[in-house]
PDB file of C-alpha atoms in Angstrom:
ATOM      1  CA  UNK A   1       2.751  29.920  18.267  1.00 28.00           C
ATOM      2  CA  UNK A   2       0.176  27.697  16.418  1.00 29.00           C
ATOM      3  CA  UNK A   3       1.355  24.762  14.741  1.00 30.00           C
ATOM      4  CA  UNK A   4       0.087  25.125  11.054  1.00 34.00           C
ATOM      5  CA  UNK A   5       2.419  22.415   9.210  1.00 37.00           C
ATOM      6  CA  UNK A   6       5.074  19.557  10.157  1.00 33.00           C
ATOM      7  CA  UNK A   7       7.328  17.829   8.974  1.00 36.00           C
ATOM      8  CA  UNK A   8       9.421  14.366  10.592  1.00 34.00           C
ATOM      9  CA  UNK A   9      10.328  12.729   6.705  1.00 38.00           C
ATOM     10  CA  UNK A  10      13.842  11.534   7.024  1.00 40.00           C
ATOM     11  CA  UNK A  11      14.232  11.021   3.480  1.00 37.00           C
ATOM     12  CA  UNK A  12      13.378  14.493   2.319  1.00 38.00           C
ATOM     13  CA  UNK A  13      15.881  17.003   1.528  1.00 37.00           C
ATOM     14  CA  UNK A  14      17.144  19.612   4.298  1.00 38.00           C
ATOM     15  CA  UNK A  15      16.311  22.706   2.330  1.00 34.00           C
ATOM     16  CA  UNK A  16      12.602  21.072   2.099  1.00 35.00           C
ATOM     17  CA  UNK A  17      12.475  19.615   5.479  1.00 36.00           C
ATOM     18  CA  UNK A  18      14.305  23.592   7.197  1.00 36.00           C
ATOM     19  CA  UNK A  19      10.726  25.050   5.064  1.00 36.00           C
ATOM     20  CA  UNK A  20       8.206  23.096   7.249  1.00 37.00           C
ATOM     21  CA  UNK A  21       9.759  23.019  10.635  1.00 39.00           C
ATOM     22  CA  UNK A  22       7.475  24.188  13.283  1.00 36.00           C
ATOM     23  CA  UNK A  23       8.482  27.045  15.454  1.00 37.00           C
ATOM     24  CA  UNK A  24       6.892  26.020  19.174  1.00 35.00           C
ATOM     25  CA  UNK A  25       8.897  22.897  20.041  1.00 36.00           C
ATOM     26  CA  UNK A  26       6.955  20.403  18.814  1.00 35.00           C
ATOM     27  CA  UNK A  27       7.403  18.379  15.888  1.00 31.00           C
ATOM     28  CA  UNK A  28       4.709  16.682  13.973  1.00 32.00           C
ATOM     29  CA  UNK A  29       4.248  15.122  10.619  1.00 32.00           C
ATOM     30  CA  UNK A  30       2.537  16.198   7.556  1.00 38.00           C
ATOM     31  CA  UNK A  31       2.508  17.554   4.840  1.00 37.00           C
ATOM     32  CA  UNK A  32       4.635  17.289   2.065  1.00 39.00           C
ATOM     33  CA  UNK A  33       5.411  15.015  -1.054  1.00 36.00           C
ATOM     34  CA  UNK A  34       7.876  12.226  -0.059  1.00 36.00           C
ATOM     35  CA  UNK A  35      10.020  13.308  -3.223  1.00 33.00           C
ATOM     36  CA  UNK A  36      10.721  16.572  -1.700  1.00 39.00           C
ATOM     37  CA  UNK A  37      13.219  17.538  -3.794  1.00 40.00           C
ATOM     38  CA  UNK A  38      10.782  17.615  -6.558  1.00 40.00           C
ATOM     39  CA  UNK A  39       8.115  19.983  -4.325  1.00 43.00           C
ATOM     40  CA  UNK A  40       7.199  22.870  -6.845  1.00 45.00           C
ATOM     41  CA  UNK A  41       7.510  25.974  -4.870  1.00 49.00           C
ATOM     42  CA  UNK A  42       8.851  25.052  -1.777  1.00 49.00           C
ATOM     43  CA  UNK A  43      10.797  28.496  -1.493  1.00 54.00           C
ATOM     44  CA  UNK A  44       7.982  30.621  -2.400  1.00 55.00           C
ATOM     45  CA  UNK A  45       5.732  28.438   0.185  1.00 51.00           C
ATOM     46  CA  UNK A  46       8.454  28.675   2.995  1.00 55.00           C
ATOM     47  CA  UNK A  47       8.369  32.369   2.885  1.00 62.00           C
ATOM     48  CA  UNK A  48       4.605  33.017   2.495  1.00 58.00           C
ATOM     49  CA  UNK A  49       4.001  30.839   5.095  1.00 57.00           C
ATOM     50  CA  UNK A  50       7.052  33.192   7.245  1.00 63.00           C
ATOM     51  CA  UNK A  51       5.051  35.770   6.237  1.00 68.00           C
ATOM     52  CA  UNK A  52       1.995  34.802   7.576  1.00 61.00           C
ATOM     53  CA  UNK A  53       3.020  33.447  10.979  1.00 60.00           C
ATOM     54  CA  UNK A  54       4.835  36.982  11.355  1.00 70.00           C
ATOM     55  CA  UNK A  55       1.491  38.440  10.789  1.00 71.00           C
ATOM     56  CA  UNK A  56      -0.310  36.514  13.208  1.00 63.00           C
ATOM     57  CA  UNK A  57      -2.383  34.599  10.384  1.00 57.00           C
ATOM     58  CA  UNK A  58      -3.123  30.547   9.488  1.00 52.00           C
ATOM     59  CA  UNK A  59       0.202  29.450   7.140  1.00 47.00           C
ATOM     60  CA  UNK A  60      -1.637  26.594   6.661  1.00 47.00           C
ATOM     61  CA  UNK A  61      -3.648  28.926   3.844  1.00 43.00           C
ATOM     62  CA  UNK A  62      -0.338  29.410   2.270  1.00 39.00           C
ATOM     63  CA  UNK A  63      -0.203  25.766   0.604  1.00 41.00           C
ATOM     64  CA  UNK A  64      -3.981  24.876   0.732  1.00 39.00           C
ATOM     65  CA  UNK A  65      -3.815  23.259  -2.737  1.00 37.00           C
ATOM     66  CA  UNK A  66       0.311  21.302  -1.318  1.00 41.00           C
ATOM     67  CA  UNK A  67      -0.957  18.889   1.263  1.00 48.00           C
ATOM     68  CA  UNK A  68       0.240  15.827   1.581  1.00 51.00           C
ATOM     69  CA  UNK A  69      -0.184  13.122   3.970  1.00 52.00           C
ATOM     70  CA  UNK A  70       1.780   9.656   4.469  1.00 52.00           C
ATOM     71  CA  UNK A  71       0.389   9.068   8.091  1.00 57.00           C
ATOM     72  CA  UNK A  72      -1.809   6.382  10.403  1.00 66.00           C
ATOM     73  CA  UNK A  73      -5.033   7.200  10.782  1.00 71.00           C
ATOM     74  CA  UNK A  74      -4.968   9.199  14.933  1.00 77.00           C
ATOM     75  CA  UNK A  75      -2.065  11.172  12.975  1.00 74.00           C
ATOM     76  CA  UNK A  76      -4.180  12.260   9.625  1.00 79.00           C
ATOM     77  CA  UNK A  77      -6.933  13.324  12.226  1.00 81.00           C
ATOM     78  CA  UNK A  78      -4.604  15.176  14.136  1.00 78.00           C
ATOM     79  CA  UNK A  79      -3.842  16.883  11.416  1.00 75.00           C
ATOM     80  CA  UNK A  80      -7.172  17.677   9.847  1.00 81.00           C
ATOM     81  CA  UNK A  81      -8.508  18.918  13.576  1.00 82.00           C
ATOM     82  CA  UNK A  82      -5.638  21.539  13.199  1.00 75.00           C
ATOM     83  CA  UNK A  83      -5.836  22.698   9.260  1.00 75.00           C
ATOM     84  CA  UNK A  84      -9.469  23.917   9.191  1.00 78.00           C
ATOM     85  CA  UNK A  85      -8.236  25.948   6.077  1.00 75.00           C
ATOM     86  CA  UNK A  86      -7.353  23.100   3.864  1.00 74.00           C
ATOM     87  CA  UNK A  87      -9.087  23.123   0.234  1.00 73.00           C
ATOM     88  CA  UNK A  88      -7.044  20.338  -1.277  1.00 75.00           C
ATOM     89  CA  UNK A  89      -5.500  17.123   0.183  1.00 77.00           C
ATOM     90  CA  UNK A  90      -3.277  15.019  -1.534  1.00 73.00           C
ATOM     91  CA  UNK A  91      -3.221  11.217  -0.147  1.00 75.00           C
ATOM     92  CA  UNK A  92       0.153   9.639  -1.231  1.00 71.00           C
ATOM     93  CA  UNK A  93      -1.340   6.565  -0.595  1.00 73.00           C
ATOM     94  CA  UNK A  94      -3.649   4.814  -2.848  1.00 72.00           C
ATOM     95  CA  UNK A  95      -6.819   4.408  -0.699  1.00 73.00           C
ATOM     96  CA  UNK A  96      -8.175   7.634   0.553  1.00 76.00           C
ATOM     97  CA  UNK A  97     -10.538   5.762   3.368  1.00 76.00           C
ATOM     98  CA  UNK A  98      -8.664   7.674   6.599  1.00 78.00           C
ATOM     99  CA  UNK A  99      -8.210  10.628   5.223  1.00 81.00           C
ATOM    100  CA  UNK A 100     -11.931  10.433   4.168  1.00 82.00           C
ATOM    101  CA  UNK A 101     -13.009   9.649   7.792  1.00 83.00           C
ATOM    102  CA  UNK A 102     -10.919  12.451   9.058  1.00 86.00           C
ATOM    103  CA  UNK A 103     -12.557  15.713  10.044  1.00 88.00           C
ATOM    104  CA  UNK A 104     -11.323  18.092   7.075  1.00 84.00           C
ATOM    105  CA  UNK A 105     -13.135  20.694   5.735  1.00 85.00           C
ATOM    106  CA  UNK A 106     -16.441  19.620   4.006  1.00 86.00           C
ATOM    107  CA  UNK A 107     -15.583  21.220   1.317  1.00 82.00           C
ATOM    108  CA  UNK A 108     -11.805  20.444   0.829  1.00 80.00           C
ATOM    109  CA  UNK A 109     -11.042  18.064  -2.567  1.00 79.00           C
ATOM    110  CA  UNK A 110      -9.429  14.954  -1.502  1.00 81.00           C
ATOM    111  CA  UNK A 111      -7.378  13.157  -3.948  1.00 76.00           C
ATOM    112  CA  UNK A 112      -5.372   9.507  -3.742  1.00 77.00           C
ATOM    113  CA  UNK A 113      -1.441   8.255  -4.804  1.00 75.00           C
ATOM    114  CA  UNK A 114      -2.830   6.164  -7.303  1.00 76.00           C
ATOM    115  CA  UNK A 115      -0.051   4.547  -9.101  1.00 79.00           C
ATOM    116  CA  UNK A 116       2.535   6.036  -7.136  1.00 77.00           C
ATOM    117  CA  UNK A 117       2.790   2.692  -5.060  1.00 82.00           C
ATOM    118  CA  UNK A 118       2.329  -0.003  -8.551  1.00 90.00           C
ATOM    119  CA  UNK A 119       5.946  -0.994  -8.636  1.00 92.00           C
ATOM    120  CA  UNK A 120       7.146  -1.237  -5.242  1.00 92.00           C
ATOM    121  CA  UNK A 121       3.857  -2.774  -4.351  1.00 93.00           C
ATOM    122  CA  UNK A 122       3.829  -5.503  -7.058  1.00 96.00           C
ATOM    123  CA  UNK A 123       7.119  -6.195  -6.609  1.00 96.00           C
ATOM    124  CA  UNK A 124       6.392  -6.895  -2.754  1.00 96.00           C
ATOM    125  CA  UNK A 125       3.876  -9.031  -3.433  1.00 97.00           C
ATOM    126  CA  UNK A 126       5.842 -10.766  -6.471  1.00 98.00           C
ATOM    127  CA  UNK A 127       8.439 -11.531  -3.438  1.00 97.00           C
ATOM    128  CA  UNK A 128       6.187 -12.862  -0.995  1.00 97.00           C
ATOM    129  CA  UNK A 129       5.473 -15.186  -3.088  1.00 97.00           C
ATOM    130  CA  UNK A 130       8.163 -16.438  -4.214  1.00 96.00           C
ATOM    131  CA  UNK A 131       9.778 -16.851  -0.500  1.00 95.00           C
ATOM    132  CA  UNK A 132       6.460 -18.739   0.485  1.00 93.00           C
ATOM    133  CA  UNK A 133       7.523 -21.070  -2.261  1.00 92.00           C
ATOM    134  CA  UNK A 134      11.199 -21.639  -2.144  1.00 90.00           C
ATOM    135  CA  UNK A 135      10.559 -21.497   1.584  1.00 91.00           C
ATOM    136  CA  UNK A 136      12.676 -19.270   2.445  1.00 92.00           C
ATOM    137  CA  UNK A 137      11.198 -18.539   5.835  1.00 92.00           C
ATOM    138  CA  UNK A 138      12.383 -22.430   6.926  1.00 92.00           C
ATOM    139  CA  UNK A 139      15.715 -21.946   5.617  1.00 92.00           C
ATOM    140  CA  UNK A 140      16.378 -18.320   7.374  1.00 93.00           C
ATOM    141  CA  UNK A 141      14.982 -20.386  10.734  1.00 93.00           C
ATOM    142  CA  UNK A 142      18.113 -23.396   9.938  1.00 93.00           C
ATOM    143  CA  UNK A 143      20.515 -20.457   9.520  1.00 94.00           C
ATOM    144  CA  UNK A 144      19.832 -18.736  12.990  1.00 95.00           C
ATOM    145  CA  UNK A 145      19.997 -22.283  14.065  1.00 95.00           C
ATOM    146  CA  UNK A 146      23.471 -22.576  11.910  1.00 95.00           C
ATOM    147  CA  UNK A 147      22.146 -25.852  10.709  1.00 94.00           C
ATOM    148  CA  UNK A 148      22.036 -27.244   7.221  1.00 92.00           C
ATOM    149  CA  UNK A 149      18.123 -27.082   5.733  1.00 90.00           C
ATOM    150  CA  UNK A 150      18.559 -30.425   4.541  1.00 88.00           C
ATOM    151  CA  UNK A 151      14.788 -31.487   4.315  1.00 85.00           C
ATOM    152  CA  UNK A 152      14.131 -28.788   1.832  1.00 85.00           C
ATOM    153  CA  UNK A 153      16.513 -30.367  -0.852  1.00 79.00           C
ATOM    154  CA  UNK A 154      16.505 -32.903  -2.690  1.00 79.00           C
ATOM    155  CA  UNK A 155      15.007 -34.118  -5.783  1.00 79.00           C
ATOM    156  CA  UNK A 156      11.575 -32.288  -5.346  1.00 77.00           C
ATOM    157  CA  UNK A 157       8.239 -32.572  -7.507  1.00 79.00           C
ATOM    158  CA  UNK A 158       7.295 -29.923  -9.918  1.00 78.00           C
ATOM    159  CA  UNK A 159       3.858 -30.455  -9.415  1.00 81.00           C
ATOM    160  CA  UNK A 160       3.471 -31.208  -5.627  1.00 85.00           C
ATOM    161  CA  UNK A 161      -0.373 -32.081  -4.512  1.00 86.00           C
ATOM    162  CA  UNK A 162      -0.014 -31.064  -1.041  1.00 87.00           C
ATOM    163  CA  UNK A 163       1.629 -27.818  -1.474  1.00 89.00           C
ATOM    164  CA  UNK A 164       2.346 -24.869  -3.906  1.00 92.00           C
ATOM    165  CA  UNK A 165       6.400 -24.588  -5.028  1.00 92.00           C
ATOM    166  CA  UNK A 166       6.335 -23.002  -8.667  1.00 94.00           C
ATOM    167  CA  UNK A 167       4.628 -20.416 -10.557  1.00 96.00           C
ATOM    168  CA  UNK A 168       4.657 -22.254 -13.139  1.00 95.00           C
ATOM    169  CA  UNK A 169       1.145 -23.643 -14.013  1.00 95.00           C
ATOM    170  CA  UNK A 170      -0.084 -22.102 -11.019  1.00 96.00           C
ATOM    171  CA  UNK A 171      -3.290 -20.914 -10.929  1.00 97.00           C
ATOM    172  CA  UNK A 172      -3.497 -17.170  -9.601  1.00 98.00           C
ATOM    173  CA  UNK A 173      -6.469 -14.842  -8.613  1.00 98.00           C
ATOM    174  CA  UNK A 174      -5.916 -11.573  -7.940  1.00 98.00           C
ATOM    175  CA  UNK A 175      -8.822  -9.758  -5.941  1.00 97.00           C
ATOM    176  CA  UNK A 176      -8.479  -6.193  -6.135  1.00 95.00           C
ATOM    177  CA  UNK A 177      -7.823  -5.388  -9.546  1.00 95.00           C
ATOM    178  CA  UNK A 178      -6.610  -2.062 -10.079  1.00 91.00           C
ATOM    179  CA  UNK A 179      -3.760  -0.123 -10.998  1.00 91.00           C
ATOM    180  CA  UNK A 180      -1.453  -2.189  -8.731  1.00 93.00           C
ATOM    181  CA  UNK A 181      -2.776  -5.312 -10.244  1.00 96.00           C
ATOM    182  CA  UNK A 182      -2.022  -4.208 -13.834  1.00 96.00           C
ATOM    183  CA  UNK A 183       1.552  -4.184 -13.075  1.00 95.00           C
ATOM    184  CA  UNK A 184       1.771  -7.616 -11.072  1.00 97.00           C
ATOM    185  CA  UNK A 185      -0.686  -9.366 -12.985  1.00 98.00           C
ATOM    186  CA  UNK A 186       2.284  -9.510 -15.976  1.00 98.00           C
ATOM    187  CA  UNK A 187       5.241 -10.643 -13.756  1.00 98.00           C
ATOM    188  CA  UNK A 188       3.100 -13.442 -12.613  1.00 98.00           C
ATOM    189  CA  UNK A 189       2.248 -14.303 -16.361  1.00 98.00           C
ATOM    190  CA  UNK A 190       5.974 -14.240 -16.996  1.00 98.00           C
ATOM    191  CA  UNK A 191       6.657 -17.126 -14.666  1.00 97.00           C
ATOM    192  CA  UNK A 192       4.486 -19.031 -15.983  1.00 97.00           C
ATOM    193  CA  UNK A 193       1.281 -18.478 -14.031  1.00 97.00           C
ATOM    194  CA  UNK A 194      -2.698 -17.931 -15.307  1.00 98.00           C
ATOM    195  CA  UNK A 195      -4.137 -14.822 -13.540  1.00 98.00           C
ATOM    196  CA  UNK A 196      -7.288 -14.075 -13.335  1.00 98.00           C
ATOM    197  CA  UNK A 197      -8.813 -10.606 -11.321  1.00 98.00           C
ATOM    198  CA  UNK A 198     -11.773 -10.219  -9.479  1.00 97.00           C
ATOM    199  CA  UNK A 199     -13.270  -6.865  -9.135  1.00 96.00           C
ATOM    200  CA  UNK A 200     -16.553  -5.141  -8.480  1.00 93.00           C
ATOM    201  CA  UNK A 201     -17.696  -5.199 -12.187  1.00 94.00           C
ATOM    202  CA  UNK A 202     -16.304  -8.110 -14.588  1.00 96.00           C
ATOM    203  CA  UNK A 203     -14.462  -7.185 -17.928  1.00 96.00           C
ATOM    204  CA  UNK A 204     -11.174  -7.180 -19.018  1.00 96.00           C
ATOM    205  CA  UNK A 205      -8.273  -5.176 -17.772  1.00 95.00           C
ATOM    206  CA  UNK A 206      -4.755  -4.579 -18.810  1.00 95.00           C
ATOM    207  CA  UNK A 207      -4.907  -8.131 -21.599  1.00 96.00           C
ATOM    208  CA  UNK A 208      -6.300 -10.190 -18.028  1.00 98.00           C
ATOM    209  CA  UNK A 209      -9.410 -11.906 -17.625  1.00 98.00           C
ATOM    210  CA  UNK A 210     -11.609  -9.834 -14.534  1.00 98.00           C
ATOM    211  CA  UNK A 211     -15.034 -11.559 -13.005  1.00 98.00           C
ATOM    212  CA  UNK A 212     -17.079  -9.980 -10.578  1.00 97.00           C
ATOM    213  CA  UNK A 213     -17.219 -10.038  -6.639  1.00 95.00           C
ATOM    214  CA  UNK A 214     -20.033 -11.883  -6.663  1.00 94.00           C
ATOM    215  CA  UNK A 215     -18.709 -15.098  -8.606  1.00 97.00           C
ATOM    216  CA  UNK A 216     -15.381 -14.798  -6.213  1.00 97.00           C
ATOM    217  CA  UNK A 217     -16.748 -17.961  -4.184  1.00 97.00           C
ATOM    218  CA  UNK A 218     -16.992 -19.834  -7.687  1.00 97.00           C
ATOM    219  CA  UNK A 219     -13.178 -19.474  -8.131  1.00 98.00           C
ATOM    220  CA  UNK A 220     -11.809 -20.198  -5.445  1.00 98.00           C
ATOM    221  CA  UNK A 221     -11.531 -23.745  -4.989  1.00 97.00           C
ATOM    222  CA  UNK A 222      -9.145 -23.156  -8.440  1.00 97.00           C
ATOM    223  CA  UNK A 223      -6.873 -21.083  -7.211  1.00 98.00           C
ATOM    224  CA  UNK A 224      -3.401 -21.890  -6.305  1.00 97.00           C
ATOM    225  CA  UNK A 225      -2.604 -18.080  -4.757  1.00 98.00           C
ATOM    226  CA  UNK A 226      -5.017 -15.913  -3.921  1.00 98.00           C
ATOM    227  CA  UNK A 227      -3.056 -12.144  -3.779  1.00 98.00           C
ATOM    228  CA  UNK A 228      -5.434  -9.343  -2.107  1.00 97.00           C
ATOM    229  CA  UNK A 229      -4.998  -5.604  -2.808  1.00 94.00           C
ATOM    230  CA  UNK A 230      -8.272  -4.897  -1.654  1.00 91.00           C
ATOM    231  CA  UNK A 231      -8.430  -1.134  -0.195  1.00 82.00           C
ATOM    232  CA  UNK A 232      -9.012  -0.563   3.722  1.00 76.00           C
ATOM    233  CA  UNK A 233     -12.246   0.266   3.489  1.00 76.00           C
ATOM    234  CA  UNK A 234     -15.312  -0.338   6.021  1.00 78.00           C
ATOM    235  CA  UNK A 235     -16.509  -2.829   2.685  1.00 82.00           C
ATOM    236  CA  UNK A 236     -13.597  -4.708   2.969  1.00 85.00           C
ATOM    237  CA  UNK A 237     -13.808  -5.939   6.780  1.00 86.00           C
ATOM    238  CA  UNK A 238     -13.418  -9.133   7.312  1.00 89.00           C
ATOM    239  CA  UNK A 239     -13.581  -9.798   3.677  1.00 92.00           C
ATOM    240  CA  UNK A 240     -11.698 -13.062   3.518  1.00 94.00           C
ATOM    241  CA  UNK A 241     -14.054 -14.831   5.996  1.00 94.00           C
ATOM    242  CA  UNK A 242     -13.063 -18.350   7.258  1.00 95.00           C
ATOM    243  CA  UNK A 243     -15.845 -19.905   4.949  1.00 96.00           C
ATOM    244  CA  UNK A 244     -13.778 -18.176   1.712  1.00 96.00           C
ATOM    245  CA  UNK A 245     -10.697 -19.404   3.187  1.00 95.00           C
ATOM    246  CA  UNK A 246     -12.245 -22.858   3.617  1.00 96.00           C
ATOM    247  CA  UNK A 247     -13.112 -22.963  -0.550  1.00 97.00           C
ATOM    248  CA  UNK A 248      -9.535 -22.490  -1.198  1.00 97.00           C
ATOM    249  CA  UNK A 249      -7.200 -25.788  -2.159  1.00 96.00           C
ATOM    250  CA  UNK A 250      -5.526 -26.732   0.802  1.00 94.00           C
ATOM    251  CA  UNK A 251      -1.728 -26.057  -0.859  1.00 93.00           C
ATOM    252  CA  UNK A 252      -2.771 -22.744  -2.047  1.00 95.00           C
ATOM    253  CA  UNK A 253      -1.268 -19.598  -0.234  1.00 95.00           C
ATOM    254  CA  UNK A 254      -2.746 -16.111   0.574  1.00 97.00           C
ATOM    255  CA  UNK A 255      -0.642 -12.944   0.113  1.00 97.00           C
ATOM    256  CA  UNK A 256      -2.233  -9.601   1.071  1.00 96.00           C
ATOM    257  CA  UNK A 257      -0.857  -6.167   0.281  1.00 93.00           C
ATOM    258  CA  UNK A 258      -3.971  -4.517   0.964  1.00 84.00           C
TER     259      UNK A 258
END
């Protein structure tokens, strides 16, 4: 039989993941929200798309406005190369760059997971930082040793010269300011940090000051932590060249979520 829809999401609920199993022995991944148990319809679309297989026709035209994809980029055009009925595909991440460059139909909508990702993302980037700080990568190193850090305590500066330890006072640009950026941008406030954004056009966003791309270079040599969310796109190659990273403060750190 032809595979029309798959399914390999641990985390979804049987009675969604039983709908989309494939019937030929092979097992692939699409196409369903990762909170399944919140899928309208997926009763209705499991038997249409029995239906339809019975019949000999595409199921995939039983859910062409219910696609969605979580996948790496071979996968997603795996998947496009074998859905030539799609109409509507629902990215559940926030960049829609692969599923762009994937071969579905011309005229299928494409839409991103904006906002989905704002929490857990911020918060992953709120915790990078603060391990790079408290150095918590040294001190997990001294426990697999089962040795006692003792060079990291100690009376310590709160303003050190030669490397960043607080949020406090620190000096934060955030390039890539979008939704995701609207939710850190406040946590970092919070401890005590000034954030400012860079995006393509400059303004303000969410009560935090935003310049422009092209003054990026400018600001730079101020900034104590430099967080990128840029999207993956073909624009965004290389984008942190060694000539930016040279303009940065030598105790400043870079955390991309990107």
């Amino acid at each position: 039989g032809t595979l029309d829809v798959w399914l390999d999401a641990d985390d979804l609920p049987r009675r969604v993941r039983a709908g989309f199993q494939a019937g030929n022995g092979r097992t692939y991944t699409v196409v369903t929200d990762a909170v399944g148990d919140r899928l309208p319809g997926a009763a209705a679309l499991q038997e249409t798309m029995r239906r339809r297989r019975a019949s000999g026709g595409p199921a995939e035209q039983a859910f062409a406005n219910i696609v969605g994809i979580e996948l790496g980029a071979p996968r997603i055009r795996d998947a496009a190369e074998r859905m030539p009925s799609l109409r509507w595909v629902q990215a559940l991440f926030s960049g829609t760059d692969m599923v762009v460059s994937a071969p579905f139909p011309a005229d299928a909508v494409i839409t991103s997971g904006r906002s989905l990702h704002d929490a857990p993302v911020a918060e992953h980037a709120l915790a990078l930082t603060l391990a790079a700080m408290r150095r918590l990568p040294e001190l997990v190193e001294a426990q697999k040793e089962h040795r006692w850090a003792s060079e990291i305590g100690g009376a310590q500066l709160e303003y050190d010269p030669e490397r960043l330890t607080t949020l406090r006072g620190a000096r934060v640009t955030i390039w890539g300011f979008g939704s995701i950026a609207a939710h850190l941008a406040p946590l970092y406030r919070a401890l005590g940090a000034t954030v400012t954004g860079v995006a393509r056009s400059a303004g303000e966003r969410a009560g935090f000051p935003v310049i422009a791309e092209s003054e990026l270079e400018a600001l730079l040599p101020e900034t104590d932590l430099l967080v990128m969310i840029l999207p993956g796109t073909r624009e965004n190659d290389r984008a942190l060249s060694a000539e930016r990273l040279a303009l940065l403060p030598a105790r400043s750190w870079v955390v991309n979520v990107g």
